[in-house]
mmCIF file of C-alpha atoms and ligand atoms in Angstrom:
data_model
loop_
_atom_site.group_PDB
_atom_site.id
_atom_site.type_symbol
_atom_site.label_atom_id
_atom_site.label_comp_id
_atom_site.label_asym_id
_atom_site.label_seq_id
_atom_site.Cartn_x
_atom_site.Cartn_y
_atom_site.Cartn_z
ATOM 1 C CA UNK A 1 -14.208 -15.944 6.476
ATOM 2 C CA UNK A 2 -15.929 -15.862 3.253
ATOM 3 C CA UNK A 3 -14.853 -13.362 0.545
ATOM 4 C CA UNK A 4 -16.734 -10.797 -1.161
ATOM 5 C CA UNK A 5 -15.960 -8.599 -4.005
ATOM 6 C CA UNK A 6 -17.525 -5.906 -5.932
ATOM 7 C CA UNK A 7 -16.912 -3.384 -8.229
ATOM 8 C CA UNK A 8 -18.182 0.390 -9.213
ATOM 9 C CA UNK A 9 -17.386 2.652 -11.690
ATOM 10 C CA UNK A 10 -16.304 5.856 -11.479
ATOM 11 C CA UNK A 11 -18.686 8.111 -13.006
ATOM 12 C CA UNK A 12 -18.789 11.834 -13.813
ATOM 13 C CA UNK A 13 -20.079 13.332 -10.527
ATOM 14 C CA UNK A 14 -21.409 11.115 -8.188
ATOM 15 C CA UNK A 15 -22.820 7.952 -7.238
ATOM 16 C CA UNK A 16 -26.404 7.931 -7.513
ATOM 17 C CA UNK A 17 -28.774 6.469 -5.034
ATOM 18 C CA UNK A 18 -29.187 3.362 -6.610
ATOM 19 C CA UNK A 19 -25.586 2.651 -6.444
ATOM 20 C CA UNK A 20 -25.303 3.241 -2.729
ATOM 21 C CA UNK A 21 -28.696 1.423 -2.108
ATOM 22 C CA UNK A 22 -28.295 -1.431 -4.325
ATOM 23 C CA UNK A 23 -24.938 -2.388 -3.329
ATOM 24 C CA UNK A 24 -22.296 -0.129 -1.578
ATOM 25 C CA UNK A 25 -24.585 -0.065 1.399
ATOM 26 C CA UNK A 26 -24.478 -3.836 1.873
ATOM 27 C CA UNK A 27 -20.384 -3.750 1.102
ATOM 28 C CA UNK A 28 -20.260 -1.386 3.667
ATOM 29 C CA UNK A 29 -22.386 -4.190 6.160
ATOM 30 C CA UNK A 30 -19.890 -7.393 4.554
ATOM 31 C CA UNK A 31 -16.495 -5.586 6.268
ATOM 32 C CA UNK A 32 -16.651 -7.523 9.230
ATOM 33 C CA UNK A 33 -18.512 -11.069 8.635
ATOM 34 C CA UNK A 34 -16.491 -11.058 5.377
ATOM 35 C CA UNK A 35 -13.270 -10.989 3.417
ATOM 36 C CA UNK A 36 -13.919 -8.174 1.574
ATOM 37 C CA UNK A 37 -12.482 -6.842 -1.631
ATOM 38 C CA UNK A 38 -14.131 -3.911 -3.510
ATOM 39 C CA UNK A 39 -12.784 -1.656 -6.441
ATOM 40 C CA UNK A 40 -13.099 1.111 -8.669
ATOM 41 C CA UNK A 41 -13.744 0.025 -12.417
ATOM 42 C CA UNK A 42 -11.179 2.103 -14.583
ATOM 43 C CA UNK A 43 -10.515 -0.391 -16.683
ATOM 44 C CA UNK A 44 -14.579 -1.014 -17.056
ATOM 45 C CA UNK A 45 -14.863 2.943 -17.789
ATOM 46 C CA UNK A 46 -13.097 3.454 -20.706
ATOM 47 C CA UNK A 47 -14.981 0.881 -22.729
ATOM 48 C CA UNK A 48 -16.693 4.271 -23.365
ATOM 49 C CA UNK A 49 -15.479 7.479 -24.422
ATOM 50 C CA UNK A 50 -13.549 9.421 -21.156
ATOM 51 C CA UNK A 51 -11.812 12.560 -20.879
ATOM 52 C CA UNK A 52 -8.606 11.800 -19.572
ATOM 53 C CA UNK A 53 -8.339 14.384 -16.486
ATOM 54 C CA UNK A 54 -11.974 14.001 -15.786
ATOM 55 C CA UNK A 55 -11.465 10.011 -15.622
ATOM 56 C CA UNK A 56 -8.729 10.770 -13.128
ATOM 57 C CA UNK A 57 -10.308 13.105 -10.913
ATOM 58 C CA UNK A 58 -13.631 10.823 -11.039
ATOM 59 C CA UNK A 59 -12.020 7.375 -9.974
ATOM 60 C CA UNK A 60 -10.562 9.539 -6.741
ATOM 61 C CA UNK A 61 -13.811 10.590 -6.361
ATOM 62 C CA UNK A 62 -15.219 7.359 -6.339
ATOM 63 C CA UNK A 63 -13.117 6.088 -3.889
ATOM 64 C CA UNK A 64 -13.682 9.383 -1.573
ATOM 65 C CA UNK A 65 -17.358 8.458 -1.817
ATOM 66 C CA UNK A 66 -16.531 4.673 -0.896
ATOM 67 C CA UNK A 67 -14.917 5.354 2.002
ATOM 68 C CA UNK A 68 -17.656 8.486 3.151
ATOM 69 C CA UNK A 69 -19.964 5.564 2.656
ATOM 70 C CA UNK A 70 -18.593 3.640 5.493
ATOM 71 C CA UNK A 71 -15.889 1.576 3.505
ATOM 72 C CA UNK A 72 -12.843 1.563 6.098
ATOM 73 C CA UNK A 73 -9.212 0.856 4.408
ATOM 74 C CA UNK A 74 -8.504 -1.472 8.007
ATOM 75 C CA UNK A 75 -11.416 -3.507 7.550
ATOM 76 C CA UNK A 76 -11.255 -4.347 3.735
ATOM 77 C CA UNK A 77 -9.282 -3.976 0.677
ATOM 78 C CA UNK A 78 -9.926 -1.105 -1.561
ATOM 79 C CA UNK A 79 -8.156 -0.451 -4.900
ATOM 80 C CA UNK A 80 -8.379 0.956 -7.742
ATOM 81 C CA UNK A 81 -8.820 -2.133 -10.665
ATOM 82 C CA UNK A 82 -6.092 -0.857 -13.403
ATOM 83 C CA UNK A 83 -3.735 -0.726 -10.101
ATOM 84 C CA UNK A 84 -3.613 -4.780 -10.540
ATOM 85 C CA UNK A 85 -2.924 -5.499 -14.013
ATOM 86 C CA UNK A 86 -3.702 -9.002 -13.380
ATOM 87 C CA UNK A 87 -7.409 -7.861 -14.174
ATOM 88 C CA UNK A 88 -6.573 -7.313 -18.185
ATOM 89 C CA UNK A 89 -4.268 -11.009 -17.703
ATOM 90 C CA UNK A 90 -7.193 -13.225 -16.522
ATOM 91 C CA UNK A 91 -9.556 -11.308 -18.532
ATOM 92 C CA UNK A 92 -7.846 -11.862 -22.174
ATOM 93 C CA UNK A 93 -7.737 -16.210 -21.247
ATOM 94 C CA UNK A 94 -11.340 -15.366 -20.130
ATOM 95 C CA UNK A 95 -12.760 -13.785 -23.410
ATOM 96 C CA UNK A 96 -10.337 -17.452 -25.290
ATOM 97 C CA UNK A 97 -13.062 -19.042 -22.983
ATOM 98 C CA UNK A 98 -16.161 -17.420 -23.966
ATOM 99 C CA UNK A 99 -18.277 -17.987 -27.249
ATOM 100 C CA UNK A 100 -18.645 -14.746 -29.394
ATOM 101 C CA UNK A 101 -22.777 -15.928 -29.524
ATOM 102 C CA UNK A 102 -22.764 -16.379 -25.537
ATOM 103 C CA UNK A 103 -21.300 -12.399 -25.065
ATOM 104 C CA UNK A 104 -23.557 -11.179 -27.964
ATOM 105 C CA UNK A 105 -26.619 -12.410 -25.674
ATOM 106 C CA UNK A 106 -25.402 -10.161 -22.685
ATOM 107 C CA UNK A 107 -28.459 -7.943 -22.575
ATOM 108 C CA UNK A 108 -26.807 -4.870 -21.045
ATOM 109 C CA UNK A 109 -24.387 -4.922 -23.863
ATOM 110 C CA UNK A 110 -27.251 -5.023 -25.758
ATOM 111 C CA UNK A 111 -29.065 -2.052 -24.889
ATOM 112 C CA UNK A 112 -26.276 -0.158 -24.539
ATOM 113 C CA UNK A 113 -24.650 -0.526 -28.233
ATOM 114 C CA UNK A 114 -27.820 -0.215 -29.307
ATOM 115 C CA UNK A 115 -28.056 3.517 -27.587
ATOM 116 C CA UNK A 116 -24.181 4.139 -29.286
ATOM 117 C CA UNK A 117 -24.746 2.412 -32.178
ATOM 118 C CA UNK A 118 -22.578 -0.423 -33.898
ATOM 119 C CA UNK A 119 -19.871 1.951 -35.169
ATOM 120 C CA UNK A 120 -19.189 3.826 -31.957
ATOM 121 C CA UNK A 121 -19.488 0.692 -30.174
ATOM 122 C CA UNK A 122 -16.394 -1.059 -29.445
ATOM 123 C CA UNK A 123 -14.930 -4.405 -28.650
ATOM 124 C CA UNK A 124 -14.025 -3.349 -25.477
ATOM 125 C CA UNK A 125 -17.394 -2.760 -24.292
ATOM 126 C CA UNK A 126 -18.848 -5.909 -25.840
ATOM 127 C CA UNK A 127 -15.839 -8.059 -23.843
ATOM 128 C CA UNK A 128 -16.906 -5.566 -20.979
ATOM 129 C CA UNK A 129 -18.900 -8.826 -19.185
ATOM 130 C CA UNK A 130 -15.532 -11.007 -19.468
ATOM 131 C CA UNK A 131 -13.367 -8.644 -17.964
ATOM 132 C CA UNK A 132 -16.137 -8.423 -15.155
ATOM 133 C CA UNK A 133 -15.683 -11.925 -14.951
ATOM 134 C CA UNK A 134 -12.067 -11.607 -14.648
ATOM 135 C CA UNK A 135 -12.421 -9.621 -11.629
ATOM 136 C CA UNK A 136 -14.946 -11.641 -9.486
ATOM 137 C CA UNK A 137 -12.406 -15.047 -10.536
ATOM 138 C CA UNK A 138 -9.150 -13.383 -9.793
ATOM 139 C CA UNK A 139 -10.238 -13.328 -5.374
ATOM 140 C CA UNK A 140 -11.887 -16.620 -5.462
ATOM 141 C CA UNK A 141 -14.657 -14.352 -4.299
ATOM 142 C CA UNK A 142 -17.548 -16.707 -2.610
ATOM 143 C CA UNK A 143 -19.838 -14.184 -3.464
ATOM 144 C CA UNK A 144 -20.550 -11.088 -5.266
ATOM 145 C CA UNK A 145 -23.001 -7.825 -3.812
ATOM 146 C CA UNK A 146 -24.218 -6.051 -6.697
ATOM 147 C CA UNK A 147 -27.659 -4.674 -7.979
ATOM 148 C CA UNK A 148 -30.284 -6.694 -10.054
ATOM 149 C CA UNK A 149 -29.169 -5.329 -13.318
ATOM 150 C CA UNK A 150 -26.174 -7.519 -12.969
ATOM 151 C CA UNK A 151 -26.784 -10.876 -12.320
ATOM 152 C CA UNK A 152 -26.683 -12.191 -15.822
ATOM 153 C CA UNK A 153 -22.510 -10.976 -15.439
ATOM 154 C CA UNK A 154 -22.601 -13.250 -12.381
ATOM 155 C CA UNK A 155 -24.276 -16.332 -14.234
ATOM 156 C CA UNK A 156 -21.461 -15.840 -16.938
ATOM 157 C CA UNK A 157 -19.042 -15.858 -14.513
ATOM 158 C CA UNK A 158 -20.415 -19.382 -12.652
ATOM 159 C CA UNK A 159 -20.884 -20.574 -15.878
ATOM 160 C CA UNK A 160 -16.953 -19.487 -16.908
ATOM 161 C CA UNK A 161 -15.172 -20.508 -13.358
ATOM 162 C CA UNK A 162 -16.981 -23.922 -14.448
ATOM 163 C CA UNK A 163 -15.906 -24.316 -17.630
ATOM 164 C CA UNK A 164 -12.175 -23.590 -16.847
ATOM 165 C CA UNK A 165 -12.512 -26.078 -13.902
ATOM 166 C CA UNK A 166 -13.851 -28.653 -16.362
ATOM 167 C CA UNK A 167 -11.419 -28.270 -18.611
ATOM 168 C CA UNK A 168 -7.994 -27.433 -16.768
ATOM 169 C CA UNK A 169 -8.898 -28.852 -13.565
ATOM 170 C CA UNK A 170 -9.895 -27.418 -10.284
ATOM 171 C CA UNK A 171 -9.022 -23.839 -10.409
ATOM 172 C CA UNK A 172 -11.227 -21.143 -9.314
ATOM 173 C CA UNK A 173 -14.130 -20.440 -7.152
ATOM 174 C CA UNK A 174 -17.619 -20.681 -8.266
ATOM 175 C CA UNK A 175 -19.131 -17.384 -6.792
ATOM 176 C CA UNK A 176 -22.820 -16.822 -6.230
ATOM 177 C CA UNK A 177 -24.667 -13.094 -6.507
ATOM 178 C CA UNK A 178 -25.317 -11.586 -3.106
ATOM 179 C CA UNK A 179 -28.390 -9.202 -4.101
ATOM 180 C CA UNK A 180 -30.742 -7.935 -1.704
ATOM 181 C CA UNK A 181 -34.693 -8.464 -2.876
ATOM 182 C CA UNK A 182 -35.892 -5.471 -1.007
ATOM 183 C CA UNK A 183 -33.330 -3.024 -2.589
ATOM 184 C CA UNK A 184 -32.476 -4.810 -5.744
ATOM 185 C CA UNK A 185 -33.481 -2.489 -8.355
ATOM 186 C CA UNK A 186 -34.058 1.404 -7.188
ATOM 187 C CA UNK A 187 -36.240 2.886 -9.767
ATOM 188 C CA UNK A 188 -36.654 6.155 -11.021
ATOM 189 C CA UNK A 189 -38.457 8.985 -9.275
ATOM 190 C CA UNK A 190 -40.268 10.135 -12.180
ATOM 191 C CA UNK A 191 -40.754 7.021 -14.206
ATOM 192 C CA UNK A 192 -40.747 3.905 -11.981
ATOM 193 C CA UNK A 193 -41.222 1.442 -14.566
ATOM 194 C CA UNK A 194 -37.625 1.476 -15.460
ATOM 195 C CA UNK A 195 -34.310 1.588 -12.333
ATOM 196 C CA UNK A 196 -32.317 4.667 -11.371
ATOM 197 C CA UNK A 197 -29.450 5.080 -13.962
ATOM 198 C CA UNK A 198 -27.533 8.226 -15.136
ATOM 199 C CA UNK A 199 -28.125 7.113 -18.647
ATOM 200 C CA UNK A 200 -31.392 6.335 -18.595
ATOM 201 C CA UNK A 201 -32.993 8.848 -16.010
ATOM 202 C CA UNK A 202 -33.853 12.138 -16.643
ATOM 203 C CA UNK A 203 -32.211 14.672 -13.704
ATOM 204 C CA UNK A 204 -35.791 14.865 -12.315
ATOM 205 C CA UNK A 205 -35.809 11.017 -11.919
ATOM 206 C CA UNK A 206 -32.228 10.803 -10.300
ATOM 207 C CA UNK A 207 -30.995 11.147 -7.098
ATOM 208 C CA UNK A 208 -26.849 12.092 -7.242
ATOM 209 C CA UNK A 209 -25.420 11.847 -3.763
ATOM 210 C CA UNK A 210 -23.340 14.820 -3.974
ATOM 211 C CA UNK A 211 -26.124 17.344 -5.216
ATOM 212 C CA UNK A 212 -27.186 20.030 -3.436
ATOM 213 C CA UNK A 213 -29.424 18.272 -0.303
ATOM 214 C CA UNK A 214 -31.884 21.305 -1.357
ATOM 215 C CA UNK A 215 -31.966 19.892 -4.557
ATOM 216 C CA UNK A 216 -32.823 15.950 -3.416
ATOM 217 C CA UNK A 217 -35.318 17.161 -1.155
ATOM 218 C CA UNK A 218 -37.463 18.757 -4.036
ATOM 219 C CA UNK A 219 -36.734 15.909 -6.009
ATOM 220 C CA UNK A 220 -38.183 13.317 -3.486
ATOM 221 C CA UNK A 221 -41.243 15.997 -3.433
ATOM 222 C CA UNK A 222 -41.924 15.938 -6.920
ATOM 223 C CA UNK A 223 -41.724 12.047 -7.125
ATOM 224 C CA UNK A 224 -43.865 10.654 -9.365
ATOM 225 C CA UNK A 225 -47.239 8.228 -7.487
ATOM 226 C CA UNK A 226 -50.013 7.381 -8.077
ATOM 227 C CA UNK A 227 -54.000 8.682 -8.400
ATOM 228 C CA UNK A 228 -54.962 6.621 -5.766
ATOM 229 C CA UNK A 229 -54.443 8.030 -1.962
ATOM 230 C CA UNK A 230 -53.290 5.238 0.692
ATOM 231 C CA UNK A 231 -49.492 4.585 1.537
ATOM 232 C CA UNK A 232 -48.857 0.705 0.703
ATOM 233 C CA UNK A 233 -45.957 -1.453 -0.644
ATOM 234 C CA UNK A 234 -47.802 -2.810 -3.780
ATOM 235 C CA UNK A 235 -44.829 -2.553 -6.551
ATOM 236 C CA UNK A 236 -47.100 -3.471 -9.308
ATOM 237 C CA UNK A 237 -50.196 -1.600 -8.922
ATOM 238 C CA UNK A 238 -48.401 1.312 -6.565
ATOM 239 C CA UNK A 239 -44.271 1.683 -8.160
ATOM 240 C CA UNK A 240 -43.981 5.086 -7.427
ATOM 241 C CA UNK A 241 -45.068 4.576 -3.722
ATOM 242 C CA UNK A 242 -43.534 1.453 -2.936
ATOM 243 C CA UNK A 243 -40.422 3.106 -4.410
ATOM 244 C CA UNK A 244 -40.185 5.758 -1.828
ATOM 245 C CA UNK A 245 -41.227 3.276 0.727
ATOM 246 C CA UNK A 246 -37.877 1.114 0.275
ATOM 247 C CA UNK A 247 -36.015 3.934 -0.229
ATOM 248 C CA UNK A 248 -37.592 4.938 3.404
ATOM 249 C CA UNK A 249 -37.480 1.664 4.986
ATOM 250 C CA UNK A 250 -33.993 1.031 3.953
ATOM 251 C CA UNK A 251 -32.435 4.385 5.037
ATOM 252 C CA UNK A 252 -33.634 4.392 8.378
ATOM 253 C CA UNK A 253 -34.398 1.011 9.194
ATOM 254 C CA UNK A 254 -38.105 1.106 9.561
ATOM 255 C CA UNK A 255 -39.862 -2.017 8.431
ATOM 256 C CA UNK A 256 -42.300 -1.323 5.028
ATOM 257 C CA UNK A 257 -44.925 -2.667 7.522
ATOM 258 C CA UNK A 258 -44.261 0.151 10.116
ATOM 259 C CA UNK A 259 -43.889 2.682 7.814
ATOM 260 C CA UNK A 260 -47.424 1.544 6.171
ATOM 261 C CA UNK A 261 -48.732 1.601 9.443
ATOM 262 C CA UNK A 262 -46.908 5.216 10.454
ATOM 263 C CA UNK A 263 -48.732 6.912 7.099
ATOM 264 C CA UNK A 264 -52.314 5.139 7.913
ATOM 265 C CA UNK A 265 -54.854 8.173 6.808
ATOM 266 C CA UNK A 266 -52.034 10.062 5.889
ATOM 267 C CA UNK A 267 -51.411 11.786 2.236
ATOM 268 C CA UNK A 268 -48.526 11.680 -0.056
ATOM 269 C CA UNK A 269 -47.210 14.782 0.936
ATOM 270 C CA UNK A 270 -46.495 13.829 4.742
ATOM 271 C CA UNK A 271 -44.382 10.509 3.269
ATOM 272 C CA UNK A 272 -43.009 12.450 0.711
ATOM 273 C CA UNK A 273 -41.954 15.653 3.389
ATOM 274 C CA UNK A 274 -40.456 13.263 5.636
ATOM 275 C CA UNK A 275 -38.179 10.993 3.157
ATOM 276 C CA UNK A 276 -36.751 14.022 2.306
ATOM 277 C CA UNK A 277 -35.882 15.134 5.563
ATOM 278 C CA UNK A 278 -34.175 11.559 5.520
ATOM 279 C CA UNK A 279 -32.716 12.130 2.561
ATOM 280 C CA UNK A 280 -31.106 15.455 3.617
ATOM 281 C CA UNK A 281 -29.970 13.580 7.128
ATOM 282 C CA UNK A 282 -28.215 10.653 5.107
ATOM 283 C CA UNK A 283 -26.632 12.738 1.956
ATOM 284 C CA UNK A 284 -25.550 15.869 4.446
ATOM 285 C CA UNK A 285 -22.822 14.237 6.072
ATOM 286 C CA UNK A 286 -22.150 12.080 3.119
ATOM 287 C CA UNK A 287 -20.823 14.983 1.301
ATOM 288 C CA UNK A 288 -19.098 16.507 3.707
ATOM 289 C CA UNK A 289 -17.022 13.367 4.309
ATOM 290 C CA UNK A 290 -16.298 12.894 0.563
ATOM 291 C CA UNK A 291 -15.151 16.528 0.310
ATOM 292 C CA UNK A 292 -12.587 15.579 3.147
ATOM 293 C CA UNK A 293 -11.227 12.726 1.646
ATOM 294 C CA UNK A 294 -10.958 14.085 -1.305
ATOM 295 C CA UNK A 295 -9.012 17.732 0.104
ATOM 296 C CA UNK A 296 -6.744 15.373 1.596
ATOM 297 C CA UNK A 297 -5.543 13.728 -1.886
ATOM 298 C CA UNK A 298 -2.309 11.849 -0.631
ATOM 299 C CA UNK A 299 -4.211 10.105 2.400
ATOM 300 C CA UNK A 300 -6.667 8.806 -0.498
ATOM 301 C CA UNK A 301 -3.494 7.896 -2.899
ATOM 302 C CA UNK A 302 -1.660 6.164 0.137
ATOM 303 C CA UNK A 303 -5.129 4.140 0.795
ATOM 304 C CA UNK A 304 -5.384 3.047 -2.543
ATOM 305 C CA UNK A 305 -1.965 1.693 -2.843
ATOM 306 C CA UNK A 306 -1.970 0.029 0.078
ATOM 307 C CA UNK A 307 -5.545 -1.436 -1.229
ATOM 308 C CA UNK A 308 -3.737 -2.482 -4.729
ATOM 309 C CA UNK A 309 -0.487 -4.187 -3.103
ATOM 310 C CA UNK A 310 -3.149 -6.169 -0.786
ATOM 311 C CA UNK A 311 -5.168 -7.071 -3.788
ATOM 312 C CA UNK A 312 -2.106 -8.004 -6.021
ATOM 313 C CA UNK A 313 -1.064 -10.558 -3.494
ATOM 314 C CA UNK A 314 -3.950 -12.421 -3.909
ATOM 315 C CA UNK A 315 -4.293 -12.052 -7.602
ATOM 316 C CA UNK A 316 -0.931 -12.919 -8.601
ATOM 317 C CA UNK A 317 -1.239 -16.152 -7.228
ATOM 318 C CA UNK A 318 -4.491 -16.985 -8.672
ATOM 319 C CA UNK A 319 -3.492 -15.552 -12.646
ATOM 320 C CA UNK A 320 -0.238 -17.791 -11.813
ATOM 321 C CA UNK A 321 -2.104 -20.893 -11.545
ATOM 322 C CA UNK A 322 -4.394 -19.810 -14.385
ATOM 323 C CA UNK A 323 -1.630 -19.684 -16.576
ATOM 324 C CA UNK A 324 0.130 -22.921 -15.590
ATOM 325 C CA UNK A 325 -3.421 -24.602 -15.633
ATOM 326 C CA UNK A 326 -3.584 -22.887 -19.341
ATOM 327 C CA UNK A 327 -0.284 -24.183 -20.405
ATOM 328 C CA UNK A 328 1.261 -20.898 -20.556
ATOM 329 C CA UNK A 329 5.407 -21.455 -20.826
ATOM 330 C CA UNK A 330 6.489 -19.850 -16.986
ATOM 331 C CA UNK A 331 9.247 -17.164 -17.602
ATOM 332 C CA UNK A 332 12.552 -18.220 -15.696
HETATM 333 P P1 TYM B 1 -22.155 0.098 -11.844
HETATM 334 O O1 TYM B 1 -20.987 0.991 -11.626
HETATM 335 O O2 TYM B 1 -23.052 0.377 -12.990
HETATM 336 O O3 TYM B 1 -23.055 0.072 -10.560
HETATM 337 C C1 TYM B 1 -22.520 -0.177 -9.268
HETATM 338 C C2 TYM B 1 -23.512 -1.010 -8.473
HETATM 339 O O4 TYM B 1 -24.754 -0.319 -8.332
HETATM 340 C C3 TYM B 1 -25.816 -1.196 -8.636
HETATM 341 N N1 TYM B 1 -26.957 -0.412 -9.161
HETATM 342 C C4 TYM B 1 -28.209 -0.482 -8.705
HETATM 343 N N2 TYM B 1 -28.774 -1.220 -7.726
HETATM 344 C C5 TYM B 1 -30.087 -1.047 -7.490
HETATM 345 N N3 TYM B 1 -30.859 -0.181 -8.181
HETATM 346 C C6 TYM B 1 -30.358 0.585 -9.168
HETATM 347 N N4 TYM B 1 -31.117 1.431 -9.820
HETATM 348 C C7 TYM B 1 -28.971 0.441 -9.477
HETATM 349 N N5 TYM B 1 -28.136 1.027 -10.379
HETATM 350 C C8 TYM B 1 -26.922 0.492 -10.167
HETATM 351 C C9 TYM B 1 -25.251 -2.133 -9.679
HETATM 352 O O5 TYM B 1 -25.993 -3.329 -9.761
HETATM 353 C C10 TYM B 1 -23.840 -2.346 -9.157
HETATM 354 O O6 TYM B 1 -23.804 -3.381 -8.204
HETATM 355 N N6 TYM B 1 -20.345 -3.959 -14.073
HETATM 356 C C11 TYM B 1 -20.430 -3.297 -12.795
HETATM 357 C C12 TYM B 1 -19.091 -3.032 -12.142
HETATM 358 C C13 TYM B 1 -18.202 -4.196 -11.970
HETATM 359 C C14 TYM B 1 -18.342 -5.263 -11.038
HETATM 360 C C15 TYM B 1 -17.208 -6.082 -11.210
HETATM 361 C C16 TYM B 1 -19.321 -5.593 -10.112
HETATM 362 C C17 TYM B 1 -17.027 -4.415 -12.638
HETATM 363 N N7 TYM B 1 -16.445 -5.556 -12.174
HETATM 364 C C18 TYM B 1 -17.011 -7.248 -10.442
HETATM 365 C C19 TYM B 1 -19.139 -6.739 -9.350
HETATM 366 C C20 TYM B 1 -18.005 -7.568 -9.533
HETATM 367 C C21 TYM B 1 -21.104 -1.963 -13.004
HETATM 368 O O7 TYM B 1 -21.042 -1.385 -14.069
HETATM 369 O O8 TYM B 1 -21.667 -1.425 -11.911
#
């Protein structure tokens, strides 16, 4: 079987909708035609400021939500990334790899110093991409499900795996991004020019997975559209609409076509009623199922270190050969 892996990180909260619809939904569908490895990002979080108990509770969290979402501990390997310290290994002879011009040109680095500013900024962040890399190398992963926003970290990886392999011989995998068009970028629900992000969206805007389903209902209400009155998928002249129509289409299965066809003659405010009655269907038991995970925190701890030991195995044996390959003296 091929292998997949993927990464999220654990954020203050909740996973967004974005998050679930750009990528941990199709993790969820790669269990069974796939080797599947998928992780929570400590390591990745801390390139920013965190509180210490609050990055704790939130990486359990995450994983509660993973697992809610479908993720099941028998039919992949979930861990938690600082779990496997192989991760920070391969990642330091990754960032000897990489020119400091080729990680200055990683554009989400870029926007988001820019936002800190170059004195709150820190290395780690800007070597953020490299450690990424790091993790995607470690599995041999054939390929990598993640949202739009991150395919220039997957280029930098293919271009990476290659340039080890040139140099040291025949090492790792070369992995290509598994990203879904339809579902690709999520954008916001009040300005959908720009994607779903907690740092970028306003609350309005975002859809958290844990909130209140009261709360995402009136938020799918007040979503932003258009002055012009028929349903259609047109993502350039229509965003707001054809937003709401993947976001439709994609929860329940629908085709865009059917749906368009469903809200012939039909206003706004019948689409808009009836997403958020699928919202409230889909993020209802989603929350209930995180809050048992998460009451239960030993069954969680036991499922993440049974997750790490799997995911050790594998990258032990790949940061070994790195290191030989390197020229790194073996310790007797
Ligand atoms: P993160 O935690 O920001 O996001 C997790 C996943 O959600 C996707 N995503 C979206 N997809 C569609 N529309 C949106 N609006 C949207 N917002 C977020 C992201 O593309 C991502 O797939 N760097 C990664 C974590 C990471 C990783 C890895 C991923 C670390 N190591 C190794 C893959 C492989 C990140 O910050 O994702």
């Amino acid at each position: 079987r091929p292998r997949v892996l993927s990464g999220i990180q654990p954020t203050a909260g909740s996973f967004h909708l974005g998050n679930y619809l750009g990528a941990v939904r199709q993790w969820v569908a790669l269990q069974d035609s796939h080797d599947a490895f998928y992780m929570v990002v400590d390591l990745h979080a801390i390139t920013v400021p965190q509180e210490p108990a609050e990055l704790r509770a939130n990486t359990r969290l995450a994983a509660a939500q993973l697992l809610a979402a479908g993720l099941d501990p028998d039919r992949c390997t979930l861990f938690v990334q600082s779990h496997v310290p192989e991760h920070a290994q391969l990642g330091w002879v990754m960032n000897c790899l990489t020119g400091f011009g080729e990680a200055s040109r990683m554009t989400q680095f870029k926007d988001k110093s820019a936002r800190q500013g170059s004195d709150r900024a820190t290395v780690g962040l800007f070597t953020y991409p490299i450690l990424q890399v790091a993790d995607i190398l470690l599995y041999q992963a054939h390929q990598v499900p993640v949202g739009e926003d991150q395919r220039q970290h997957i280029e930098l990886t293919r271009d990476l795996a290659e340039r080890f392999n040139g140099r040291f011989g025949d090492t790792f995998t070369v992995p290509a991004p598994y990203i879904l068009k339809e579902t690709a970028k999520i954008f916001d629900l009040q300005e959908p020019a720009i994607k779903m992000s907690k740092s970028a969206s306003t609350p309005k805007g975002l859809i958290n997975l844990l909130d209140e389903p009261k709360a995402t209902a009136k938020k799918i209400k007040s979503a932003v559209t258009d002055t012009d009155t028929v349903i259609r998928y047109d993502a350039v002249e229509k965003p707001g609409v054809s937003n709401l129509l993947t976001i439709y289409s994609t929860l329940t299965g629908e085709t865009i076509a059917e749906l368009e066809k469903k809200y012939e003659g039909k206003m706004y405010g019948a689409l808009k009623t009836d997403l958020a009655e699928v919202m409230v269907e889909f993020v209802t038991p989603f929350r209930t199922r995180t809050q048992e995970y998460l009451d239960d925190p030993e069954t969680l701890d036991s499922i993440l270190a049974k997750g790490a030991e799997k995911a050790r195995t594998v990258a032990a044996e790949t940061l070994a050969q790195a290191y030989e390959k390197v020229g790194l003296l073996p310790a007797k």
